[in-house]
PDB file of C-alpha atoms in Angstrom:
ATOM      1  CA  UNK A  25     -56.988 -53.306   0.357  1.00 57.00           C
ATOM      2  CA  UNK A  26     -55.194 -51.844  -2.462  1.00 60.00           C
ATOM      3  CA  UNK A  27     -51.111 -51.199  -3.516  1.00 57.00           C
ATOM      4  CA  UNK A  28     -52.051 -48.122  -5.471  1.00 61.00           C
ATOM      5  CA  UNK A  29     -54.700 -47.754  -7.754  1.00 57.00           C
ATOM      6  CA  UNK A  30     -53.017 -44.800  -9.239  1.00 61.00           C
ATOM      7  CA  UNK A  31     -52.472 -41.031  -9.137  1.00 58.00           C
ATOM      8  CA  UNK A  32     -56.007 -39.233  -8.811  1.00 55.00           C
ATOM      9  CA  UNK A  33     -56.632 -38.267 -12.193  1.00 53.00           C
ATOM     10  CA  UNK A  34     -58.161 -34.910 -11.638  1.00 56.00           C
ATOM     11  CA  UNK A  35     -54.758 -33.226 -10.266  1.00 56.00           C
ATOM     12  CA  UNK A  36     -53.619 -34.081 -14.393  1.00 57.00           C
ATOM     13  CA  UNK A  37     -55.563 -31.200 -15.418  1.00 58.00           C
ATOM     14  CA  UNK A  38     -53.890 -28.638 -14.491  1.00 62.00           C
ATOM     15  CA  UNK A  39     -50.309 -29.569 -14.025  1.00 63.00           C
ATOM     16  CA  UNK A  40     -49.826 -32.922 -15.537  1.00 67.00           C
ATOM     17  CA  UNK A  41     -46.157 -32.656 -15.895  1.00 75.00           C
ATOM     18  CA  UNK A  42     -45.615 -31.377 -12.127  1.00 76.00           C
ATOM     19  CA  UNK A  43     -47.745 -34.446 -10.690  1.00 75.00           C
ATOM     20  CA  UNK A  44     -45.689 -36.934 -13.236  1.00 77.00           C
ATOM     21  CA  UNK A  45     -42.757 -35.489 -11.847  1.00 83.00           C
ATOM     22  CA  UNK A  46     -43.564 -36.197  -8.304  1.00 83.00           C
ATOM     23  CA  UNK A  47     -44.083 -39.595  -9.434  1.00 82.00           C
ATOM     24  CA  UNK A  48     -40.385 -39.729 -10.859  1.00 87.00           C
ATOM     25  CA  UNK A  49     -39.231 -38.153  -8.358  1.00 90.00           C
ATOM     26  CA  UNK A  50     -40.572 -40.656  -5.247  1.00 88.00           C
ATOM     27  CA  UNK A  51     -39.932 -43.915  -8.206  1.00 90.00           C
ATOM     28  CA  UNK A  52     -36.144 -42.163  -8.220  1.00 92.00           C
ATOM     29  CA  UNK A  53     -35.877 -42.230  -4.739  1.00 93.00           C
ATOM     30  CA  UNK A  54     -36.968 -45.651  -4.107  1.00 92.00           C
ATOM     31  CA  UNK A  55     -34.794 -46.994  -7.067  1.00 92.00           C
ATOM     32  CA  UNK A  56     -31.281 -45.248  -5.147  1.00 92.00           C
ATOM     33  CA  UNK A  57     -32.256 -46.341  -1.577  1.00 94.00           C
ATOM     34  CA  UNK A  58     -28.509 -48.259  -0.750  1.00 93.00           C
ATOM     35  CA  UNK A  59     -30.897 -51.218   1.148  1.00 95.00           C
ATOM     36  CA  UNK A  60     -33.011 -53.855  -0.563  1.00 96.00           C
ATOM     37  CA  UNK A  61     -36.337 -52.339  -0.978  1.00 96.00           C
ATOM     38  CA  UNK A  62     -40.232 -54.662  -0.912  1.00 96.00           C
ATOM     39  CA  UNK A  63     -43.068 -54.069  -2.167  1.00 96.00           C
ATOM     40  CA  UNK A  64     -46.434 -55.962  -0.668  1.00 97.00           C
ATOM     41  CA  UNK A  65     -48.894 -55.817  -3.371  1.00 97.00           C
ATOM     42  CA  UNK A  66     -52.615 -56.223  -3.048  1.00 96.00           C
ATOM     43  CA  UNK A  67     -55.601 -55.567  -4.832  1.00 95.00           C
ATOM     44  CA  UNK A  68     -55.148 -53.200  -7.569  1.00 95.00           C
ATOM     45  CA  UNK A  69     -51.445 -51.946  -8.725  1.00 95.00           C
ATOM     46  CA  UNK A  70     -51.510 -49.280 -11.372  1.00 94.00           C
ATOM     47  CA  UNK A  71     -50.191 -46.645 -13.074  1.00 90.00           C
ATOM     48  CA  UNK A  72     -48.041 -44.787 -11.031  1.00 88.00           C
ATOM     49  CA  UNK A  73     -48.393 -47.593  -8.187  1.00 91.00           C
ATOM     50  CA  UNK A  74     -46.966 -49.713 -10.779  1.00 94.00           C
ATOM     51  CA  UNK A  75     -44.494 -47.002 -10.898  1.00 93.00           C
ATOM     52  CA  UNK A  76     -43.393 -47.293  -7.265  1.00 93.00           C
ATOM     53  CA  UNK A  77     -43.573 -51.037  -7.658  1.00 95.00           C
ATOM     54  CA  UNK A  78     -41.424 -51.633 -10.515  1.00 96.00           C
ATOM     55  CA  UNK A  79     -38.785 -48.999  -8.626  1.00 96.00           C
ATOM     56  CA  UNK A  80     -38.249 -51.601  -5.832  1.00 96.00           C
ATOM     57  CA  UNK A  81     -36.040 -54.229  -5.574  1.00 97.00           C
ATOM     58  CA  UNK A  82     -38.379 -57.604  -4.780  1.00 98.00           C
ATOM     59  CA  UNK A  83     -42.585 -57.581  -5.566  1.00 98.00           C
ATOM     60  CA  UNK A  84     -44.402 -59.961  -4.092  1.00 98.00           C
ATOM     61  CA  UNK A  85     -48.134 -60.423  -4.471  1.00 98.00           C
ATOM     62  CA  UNK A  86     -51.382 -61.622  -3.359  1.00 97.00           C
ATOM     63  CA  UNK A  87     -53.583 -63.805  -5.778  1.00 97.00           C
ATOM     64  CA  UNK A  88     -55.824 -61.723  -7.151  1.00 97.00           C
ATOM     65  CA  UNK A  89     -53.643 -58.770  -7.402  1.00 97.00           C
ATOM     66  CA  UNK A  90     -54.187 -56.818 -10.434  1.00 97.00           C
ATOM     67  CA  UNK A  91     -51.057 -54.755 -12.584  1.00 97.00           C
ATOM     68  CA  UNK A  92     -51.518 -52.116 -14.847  1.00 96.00           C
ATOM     69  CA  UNK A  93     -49.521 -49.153 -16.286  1.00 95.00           C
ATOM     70  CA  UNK A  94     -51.801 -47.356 -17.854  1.00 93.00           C
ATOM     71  CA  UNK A  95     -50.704 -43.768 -19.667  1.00 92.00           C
ATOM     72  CA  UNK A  96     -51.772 -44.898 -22.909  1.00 94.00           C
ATOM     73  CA  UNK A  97     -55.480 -44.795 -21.678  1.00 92.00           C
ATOM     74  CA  UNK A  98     -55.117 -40.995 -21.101  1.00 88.00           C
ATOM     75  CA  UNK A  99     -52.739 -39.594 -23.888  1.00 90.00           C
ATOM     76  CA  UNK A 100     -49.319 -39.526 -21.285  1.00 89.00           C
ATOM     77  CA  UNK A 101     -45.672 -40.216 -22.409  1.00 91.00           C
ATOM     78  CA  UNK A 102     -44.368 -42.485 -19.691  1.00 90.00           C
ATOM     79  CA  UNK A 103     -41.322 -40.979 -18.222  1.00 92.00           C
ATOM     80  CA  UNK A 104     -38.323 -42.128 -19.930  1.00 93.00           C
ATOM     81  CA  UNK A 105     -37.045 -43.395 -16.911  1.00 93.00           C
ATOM     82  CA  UNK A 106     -39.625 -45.114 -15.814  1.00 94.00           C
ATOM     83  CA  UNK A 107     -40.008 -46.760 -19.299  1.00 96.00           C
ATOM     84  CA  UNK A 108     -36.270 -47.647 -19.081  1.00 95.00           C
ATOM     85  CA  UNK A 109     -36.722 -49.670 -15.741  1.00 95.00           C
ATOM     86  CA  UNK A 110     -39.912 -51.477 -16.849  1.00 97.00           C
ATOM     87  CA  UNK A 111     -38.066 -52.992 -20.118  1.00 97.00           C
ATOM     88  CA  UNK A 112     -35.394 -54.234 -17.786  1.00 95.00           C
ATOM     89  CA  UNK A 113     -37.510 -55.328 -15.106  1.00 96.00           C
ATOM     90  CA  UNK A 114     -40.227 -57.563 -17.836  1.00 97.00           C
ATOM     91  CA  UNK A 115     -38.621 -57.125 -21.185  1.00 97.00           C
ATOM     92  CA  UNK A 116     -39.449 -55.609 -24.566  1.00 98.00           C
ATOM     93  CA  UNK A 117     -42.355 -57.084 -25.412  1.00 97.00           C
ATOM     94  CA  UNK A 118     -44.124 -57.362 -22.266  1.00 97.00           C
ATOM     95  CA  UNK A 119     -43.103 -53.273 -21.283  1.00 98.00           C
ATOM     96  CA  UNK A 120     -44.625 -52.366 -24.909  1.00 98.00           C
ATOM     97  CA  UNK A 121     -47.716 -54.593 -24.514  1.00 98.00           C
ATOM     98  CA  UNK A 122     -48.740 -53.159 -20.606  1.00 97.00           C
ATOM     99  CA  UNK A 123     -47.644 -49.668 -22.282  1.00 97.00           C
ATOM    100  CA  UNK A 124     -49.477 -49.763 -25.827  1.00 97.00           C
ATOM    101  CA  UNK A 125     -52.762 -51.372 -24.399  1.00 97.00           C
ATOM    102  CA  UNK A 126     -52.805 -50.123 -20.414  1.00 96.00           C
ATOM    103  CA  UNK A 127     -54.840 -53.148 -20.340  1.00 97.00           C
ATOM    104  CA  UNK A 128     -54.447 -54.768 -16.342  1.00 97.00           C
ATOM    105  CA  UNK A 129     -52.883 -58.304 -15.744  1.00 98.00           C
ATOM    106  CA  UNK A 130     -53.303 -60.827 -12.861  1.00 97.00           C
ATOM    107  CA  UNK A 131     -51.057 -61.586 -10.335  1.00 98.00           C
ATOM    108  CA  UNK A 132     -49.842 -64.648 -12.414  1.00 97.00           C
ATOM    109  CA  UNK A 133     -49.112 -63.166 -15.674  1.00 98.00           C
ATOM    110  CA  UNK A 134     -47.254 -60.975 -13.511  1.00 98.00           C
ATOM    111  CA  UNK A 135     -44.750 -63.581 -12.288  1.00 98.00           C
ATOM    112  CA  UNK A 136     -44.576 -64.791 -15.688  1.00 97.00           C
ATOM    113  CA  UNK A 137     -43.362 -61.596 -16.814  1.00 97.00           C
ATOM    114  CA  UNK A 138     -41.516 -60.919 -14.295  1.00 97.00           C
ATOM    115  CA  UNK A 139     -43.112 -57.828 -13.048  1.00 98.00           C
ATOM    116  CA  UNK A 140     -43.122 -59.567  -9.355  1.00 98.00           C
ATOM    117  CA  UNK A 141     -40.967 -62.355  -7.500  1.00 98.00           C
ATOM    118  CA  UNK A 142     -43.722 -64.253  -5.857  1.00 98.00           C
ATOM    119  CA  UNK A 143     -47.789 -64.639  -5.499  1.00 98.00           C
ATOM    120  CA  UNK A 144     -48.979 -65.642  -2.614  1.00 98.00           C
ATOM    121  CA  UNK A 145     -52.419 -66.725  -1.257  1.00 98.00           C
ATOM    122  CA  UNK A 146     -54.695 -64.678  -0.193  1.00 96.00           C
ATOM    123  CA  UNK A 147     -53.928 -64.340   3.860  1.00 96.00           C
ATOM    124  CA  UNK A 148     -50.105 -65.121   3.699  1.00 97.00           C
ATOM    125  CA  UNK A 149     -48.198 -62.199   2.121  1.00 97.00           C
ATOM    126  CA  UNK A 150     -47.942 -60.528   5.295  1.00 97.00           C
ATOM    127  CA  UNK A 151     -46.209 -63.404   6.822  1.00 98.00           C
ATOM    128  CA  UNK A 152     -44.126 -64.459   4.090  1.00 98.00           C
ATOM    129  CA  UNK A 153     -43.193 -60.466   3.494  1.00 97.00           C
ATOM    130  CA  UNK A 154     -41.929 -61.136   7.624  1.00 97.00           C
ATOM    131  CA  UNK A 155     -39.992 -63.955   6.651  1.00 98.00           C
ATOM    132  CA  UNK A 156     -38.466 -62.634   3.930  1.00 98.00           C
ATOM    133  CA  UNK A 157     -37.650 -59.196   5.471  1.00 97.00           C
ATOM    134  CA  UNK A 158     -36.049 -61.328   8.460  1.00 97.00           C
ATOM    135  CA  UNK A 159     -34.122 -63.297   5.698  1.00 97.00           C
ATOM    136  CA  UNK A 160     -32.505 -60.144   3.983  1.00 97.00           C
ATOM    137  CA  UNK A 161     -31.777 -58.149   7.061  1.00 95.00           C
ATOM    138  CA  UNK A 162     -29.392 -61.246   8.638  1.00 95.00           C
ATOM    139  CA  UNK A 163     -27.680 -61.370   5.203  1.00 96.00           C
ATOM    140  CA  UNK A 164     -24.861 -58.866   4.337  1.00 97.00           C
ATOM    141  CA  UNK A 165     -24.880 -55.352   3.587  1.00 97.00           C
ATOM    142  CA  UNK A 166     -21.675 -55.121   1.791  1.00 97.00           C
ATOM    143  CA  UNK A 167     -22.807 -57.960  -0.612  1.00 97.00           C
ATOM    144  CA  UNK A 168     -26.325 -56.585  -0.965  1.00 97.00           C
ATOM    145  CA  UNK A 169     -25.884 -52.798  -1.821  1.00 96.00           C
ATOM    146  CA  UNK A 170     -23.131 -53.774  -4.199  1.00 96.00           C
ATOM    147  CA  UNK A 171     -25.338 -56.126  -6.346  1.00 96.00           C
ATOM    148  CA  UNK A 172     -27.769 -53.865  -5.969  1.00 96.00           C
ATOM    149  CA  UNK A 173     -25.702 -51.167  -7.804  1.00 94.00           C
ATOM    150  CA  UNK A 174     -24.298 -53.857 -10.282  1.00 95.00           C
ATOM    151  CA  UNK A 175     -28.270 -55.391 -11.121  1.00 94.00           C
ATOM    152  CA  UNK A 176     -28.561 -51.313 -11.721  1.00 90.00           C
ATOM    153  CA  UNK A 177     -26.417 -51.271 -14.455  1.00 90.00           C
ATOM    154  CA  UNK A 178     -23.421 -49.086 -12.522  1.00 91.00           C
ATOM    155  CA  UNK A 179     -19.947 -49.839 -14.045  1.00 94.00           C
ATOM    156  CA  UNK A 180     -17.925 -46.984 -11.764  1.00 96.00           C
ATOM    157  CA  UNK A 181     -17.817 -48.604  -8.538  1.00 95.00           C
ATOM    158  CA  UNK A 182     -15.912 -51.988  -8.794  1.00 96.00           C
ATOM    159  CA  UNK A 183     -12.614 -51.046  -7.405  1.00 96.00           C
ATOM    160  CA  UNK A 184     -14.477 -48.958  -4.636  1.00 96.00           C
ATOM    161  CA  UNK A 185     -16.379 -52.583  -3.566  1.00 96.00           C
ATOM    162  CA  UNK A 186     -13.536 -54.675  -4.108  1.00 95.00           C
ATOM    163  CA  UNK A 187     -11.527 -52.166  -1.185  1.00 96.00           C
ATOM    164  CA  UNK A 188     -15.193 -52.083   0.944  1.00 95.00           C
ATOM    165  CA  UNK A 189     -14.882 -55.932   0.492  1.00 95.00           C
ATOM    166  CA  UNK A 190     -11.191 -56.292   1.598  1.00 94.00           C
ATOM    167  CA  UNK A 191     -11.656 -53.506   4.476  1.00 93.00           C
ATOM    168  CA  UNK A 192     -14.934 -55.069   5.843  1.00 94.00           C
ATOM    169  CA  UNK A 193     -14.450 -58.159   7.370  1.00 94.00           C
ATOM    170  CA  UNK A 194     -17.703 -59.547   6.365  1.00 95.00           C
ATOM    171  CA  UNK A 195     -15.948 -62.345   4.054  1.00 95.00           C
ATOM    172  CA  UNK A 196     -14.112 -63.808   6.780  1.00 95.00           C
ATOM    173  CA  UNK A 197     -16.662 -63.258   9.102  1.00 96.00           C
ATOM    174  CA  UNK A 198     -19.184 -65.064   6.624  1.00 96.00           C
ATOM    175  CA  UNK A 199     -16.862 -68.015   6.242  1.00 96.00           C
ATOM    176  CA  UNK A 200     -16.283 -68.491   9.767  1.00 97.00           C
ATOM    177  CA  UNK A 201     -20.083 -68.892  10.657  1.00 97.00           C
ATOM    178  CA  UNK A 202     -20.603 -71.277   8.314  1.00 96.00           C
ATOM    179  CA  UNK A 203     -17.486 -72.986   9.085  1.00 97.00           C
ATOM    180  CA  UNK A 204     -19.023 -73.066  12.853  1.00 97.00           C
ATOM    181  CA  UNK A 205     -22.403 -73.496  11.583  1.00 97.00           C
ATOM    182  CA  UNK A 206     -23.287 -70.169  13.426  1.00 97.00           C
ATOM    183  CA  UNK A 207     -25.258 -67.106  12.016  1.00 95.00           C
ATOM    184  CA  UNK A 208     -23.093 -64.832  11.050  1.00 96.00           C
ATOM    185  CA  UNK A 209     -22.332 -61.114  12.866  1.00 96.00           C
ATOM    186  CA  UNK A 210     -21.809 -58.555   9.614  1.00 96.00           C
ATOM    187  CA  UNK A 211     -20.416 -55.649  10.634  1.00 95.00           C
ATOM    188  CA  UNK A 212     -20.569 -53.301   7.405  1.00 96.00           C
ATOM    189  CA  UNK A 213     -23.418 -51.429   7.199  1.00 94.00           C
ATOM    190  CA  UNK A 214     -24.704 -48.570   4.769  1.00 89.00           C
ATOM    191  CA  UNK A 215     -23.495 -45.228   6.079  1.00 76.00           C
TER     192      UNK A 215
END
């Protein structure tokens, strides 16, 4: 099984700029989903399936998965956006090197970088992506899609989380379960 090995280079031909934009556009979409987005990665993940990776919020990986973003290898600028969120997701220097050479890395180099969270082995990311999907869907809303818009780099929105906070409920309703060594019942959701 693969992540994505990549956009099927023969619709470039014609209309590279229209298929690059579909990329941005579905990367875009991903990046501004409110909840914490996952992606499962196996087998090969390149070019714009490193894309769609890199626009979610958590990677984890199966040894033996193999990373790539690749435009150098056919004469593409890299969306600007896209270039922008790879330098903050691995850094400088590891976002030039996997754009200069398009060469592939391993799943481990990839957790070095930074480019994923976890590697798993072979047989266990689907049951660690369960646990993990279990783990962030008890956990609070509130809390997550406003670090998720402060990890983004937004600076507009603290005052309107600080009066989500104070409405919500979920603080003292987060402190009482633990208090009672109970799970706790958020009530604020994404609208």
């Amino acid at each position: 099984a693969t992540f994505c090995a990549g956009a099927d280079i023969s619709t470039l031909q014609d209309t590279p700029q229209e298929a690059q934009a579909l990329a941005v556009a579905a990367e875009e979409a991903l990046a501004a989903f409110p909840k914490p987005t996952l992606a499962a990665v196996r087998g090969h993940c390149v070019g714009g399936g490193a894309q769609l990776a890199a626009a979610c919020d958590l990677r984890l990986a199966e040894e033996g998965a193999l990373f790539g973003v690749t435009p150098a290898k056919l004469g593409i600028v890299y969306p600007a956006s896209s270039t922008r969120r790879l330098v903050s997701l691995v850094g400088p220097a590891t976002a030039k090197y996997l754009l200069f050479s398009g060469e592939l890395i391993d799943a481990e180099r990839a957790l070095r970088t930074g480019l994923v969270d976890e590697v798993l082995p072979e047989g266990e990311l689907d049951k660690r992506i369960s646990e993990l999907t279990r783990v962030l869907v008890s956990r609070s809303q509130l809390t997550q899609a406003a670090a998720k818009e402060f990890a983004n780099g937004r600076t507009d929105r603290d005052a309107h989380w600080a009066e989500q906070a104070a409405g919500s409920g979920d603080t003292a309703e987060g402190v009482a379960a633990f208090l009672e060594r109970r799970r706790p019942r958020f009530t604020w959701s994404v609208s």
